[in-house]
PDB file of C-alpha atoms in Angstrom:
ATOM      1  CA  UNK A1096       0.475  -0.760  20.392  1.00  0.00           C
ATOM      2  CA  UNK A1097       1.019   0.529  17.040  1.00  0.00           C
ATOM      3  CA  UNK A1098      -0.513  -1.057  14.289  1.00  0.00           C
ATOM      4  CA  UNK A1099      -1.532  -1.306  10.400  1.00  0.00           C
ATOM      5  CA  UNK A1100      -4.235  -3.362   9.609  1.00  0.00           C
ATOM      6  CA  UNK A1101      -5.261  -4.150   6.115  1.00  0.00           C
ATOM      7  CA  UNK A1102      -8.846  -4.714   4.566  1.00  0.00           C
ATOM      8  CA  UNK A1103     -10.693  -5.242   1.597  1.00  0.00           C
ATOM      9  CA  UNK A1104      -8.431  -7.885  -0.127  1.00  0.00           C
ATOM     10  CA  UNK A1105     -10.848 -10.685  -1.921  1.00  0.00           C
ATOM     11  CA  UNK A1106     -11.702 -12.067  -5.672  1.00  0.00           C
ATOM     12  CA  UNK A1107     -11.737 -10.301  -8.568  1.00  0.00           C
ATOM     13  CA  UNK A1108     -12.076 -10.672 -12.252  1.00  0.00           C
ATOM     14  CA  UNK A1109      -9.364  -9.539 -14.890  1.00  0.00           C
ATOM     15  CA  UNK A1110     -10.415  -6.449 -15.494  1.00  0.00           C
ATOM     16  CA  UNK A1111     -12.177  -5.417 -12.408  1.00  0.00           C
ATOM     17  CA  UNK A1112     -11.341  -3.335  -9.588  1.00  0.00           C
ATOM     18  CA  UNK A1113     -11.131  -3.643  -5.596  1.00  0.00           C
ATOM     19  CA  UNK A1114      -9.823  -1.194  -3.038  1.00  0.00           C
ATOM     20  CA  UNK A1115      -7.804  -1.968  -0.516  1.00  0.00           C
ATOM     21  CA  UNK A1116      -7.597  -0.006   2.986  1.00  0.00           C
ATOM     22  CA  UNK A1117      -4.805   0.176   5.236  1.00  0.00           C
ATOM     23  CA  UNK A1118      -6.305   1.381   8.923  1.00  0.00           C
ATOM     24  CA  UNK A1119      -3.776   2.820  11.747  1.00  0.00           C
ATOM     25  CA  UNK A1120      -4.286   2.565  15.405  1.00  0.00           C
ATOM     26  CA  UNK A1121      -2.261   3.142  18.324  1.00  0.00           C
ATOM     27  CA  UNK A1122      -0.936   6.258  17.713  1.00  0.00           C
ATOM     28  CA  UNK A1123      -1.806  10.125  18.738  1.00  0.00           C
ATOM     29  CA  UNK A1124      -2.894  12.215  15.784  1.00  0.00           C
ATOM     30  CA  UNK A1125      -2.075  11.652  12.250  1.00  0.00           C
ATOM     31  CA  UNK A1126       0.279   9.211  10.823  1.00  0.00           C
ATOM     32  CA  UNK A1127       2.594  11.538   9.940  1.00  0.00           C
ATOM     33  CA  UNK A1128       3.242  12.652  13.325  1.00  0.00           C
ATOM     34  CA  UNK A1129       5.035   9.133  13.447  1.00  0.00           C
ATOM     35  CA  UNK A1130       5.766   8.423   9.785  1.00  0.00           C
ATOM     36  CA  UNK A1131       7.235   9.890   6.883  1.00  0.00           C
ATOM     37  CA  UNK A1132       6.012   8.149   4.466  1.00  0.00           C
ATOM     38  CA  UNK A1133       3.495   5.178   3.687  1.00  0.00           C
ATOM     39  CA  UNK A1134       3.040   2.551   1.251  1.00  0.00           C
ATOM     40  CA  UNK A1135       1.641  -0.658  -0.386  1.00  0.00           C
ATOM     41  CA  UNK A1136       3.479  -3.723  -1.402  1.00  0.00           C
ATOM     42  CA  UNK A1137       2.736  -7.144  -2.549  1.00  0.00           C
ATOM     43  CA  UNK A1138       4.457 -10.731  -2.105  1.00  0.00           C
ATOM     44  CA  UNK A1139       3.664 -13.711  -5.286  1.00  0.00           C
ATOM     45  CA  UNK A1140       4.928 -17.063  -3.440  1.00  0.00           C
ATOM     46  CA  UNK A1141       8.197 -17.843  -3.866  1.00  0.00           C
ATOM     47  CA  UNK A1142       9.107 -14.147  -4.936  1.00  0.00           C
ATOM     48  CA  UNK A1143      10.558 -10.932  -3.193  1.00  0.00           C
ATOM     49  CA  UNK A1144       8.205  -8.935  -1.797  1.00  0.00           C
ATOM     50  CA  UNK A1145       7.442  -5.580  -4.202  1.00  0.00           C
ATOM     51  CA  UNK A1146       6.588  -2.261  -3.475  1.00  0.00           C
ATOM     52  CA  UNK A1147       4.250  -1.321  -5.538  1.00  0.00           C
ATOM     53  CA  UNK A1148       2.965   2.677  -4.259  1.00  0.00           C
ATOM     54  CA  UNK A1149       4.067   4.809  -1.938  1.00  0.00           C
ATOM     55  CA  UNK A1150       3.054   8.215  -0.586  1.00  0.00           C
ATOM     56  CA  UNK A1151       4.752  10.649   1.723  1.00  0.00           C
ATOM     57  CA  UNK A1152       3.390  13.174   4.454  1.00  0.00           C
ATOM     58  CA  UNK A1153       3.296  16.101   1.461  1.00  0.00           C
ATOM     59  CA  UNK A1154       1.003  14.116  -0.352  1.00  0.00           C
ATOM     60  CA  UNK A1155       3.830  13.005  -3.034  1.00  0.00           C
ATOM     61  CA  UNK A1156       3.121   9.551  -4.653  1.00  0.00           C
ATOM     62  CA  UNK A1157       5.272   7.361  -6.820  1.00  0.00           C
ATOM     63  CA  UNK A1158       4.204   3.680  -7.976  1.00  0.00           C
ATOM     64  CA  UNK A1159       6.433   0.837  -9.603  1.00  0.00           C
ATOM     65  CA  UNK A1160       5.792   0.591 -13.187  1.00  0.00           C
ATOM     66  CA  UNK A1161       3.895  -2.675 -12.999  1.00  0.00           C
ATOM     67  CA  UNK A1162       1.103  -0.533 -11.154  1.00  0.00           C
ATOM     68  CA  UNK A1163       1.569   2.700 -13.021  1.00  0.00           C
ATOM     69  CA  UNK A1164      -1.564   4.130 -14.177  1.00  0.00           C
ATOM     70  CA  UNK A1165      -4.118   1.043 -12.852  1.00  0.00           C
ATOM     71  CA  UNK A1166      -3.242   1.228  -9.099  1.00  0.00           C
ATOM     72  CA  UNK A1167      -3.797   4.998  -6.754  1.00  0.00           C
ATOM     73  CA  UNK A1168      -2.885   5.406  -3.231  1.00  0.00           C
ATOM     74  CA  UNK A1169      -4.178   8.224  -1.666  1.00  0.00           C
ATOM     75  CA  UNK A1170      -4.793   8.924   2.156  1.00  0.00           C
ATOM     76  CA  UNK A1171      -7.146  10.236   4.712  1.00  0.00           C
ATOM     77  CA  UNK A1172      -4.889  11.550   7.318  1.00  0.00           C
ATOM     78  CA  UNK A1173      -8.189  12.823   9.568  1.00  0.00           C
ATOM     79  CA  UNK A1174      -8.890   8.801   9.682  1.00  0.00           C
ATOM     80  CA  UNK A1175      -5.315   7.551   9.539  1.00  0.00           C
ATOM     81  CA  UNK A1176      -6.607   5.506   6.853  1.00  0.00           C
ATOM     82  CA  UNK A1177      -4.219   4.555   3.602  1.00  0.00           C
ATOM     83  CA  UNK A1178      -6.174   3.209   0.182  1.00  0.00           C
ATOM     84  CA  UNK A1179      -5.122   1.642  -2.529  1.00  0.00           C
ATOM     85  CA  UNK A1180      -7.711   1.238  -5.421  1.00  0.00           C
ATOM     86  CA  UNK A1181      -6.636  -1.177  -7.925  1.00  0.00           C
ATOM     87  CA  UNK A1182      -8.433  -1.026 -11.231  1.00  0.00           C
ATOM     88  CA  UNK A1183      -8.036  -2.803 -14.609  1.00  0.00           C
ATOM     89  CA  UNK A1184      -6.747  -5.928 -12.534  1.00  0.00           C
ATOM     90  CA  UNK A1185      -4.796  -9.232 -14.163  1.00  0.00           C
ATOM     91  CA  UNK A1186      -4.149 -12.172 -12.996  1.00  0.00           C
ATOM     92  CA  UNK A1187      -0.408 -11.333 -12.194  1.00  0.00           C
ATOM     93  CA  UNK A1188      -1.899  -9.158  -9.717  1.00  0.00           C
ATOM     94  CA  UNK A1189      -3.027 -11.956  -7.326  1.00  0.00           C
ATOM     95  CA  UNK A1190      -0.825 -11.970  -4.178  1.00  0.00           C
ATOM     96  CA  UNK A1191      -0.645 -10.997  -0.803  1.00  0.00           C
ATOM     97  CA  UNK A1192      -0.681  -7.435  -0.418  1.00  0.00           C
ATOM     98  CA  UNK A1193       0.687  -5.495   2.693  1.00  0.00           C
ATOM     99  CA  UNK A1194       0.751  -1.677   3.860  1.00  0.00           C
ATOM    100  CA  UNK A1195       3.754  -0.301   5.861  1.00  0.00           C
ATOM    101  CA  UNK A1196       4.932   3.073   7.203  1.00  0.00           C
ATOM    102  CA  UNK A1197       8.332   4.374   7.469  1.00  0.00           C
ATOM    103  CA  UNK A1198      10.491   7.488   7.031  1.00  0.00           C
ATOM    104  CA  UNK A1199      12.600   8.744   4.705  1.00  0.00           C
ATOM    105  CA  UNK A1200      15.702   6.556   3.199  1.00  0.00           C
ATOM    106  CA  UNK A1201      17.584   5.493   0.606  1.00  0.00           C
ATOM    107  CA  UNK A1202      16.093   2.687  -2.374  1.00  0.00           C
ATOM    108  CA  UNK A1203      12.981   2.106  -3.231  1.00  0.00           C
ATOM    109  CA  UNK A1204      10.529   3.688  -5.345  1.00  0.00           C
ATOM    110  CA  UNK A1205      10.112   6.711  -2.780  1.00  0.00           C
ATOM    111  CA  UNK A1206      12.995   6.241  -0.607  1.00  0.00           C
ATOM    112  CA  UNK A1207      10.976   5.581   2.120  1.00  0.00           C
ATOM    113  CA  UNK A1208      12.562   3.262   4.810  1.00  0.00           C
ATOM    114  CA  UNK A1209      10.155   0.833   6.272  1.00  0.00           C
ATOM    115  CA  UNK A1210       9.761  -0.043   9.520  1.00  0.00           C
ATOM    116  CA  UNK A1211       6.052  -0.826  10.184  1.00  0.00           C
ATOM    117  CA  UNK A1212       4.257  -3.300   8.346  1.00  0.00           C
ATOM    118  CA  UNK A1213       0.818  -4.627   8.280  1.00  0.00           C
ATOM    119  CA  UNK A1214      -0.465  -8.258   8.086  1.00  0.00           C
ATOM    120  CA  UNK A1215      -1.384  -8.281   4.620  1.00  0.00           C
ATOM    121  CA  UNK A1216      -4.381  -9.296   2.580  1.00  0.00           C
ATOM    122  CA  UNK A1217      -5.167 -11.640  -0.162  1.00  0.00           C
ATOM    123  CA  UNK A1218      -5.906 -10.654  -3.474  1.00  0.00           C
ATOM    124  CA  UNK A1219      -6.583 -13.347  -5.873  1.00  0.00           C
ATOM    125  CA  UNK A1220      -7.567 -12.196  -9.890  1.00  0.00           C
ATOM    126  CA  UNK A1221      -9.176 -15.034 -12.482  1.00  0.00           C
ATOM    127  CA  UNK A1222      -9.515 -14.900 -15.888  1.00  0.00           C
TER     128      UNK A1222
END
C-alpha cells in the first residue's frame, strides 16, 4: 500500500524554524518512478487547502508567494523522503500541513496534478 506519511509538525515561535518530512513507502525505487511531481500544502480551519511548494522529478521547485523565500522543499530520492524546512515562521503559518504526489497537470503553482496525499501534521506558531 502506497503511502505518504508526514513528520516533524509541532510548536514554534514567530520567528523560528521547524522542518517538516514527508516519508514514502510502498513503492519500488524512487518516487519518481511513480510520481511526477511532489509537494507541500497547508489547510487554516475553515479555509481551502493551499499549496504552498512543490518540486518535480528534475529537481524544479516553485513555492506560493506566501512561502517564497522562508519555506525550501528539497528531496532525497535515495530515501524517498520529501522536506520542507520552514524558517522565519508567523503565526499565519499555524495549520495543518500535508505532502502529496502527483504528475503533471494543469493549475497550480507547478502544474502538478495530485493524486496522493498524506495525513498531515500540525504546525502551530505563537507570538
Amino acid at each position: 500500500q502506497v503511502q505518504l506519511v508526514e513528520s516533524g509538525g509541532g510548536s514554534a515561535q514567530a520567528g523560528d524554524h521547524l522542518r517538516l518530512s514527508c516519508g514514502v513507502s510502498g513503492i519500488t525505487g524512487s518516487w519518481d518512478n511513480k510520481w511526477d511531481c511532489m509537494g507541500w500544502f497547508r489547510e487554516h480551519p475553515g479555509k481551502e487547502r493551499e499549496e504552498l511548494a512543490a518540486i518535480n522529478r528534475d529537481d524544479t521547485t516553485a513555492y506560493a508567494d506566501s512561502v517564497k523565500g522562508r519555506f525550501t522543499i528539497s528531496q532525497d530520492k535515495s530515501k524517498n523522503i520529501l522536506t520542507l524546512q520552514m524558517d522565519s515562521l508567523k503565526p499565519e503559518d499555524t495549520a495543518v500541513y500535508s505532502c502529496a504526489a502527483g504528475d503533471y497537470g494543469l493549475g497550480g503553482i507547478a502544474f502538478c496534478a495530485y493524486n496522493t496525499w498524506g495525513q498531515g501534521t500540525q504546525v502551530t506558531v505563537s507570538s
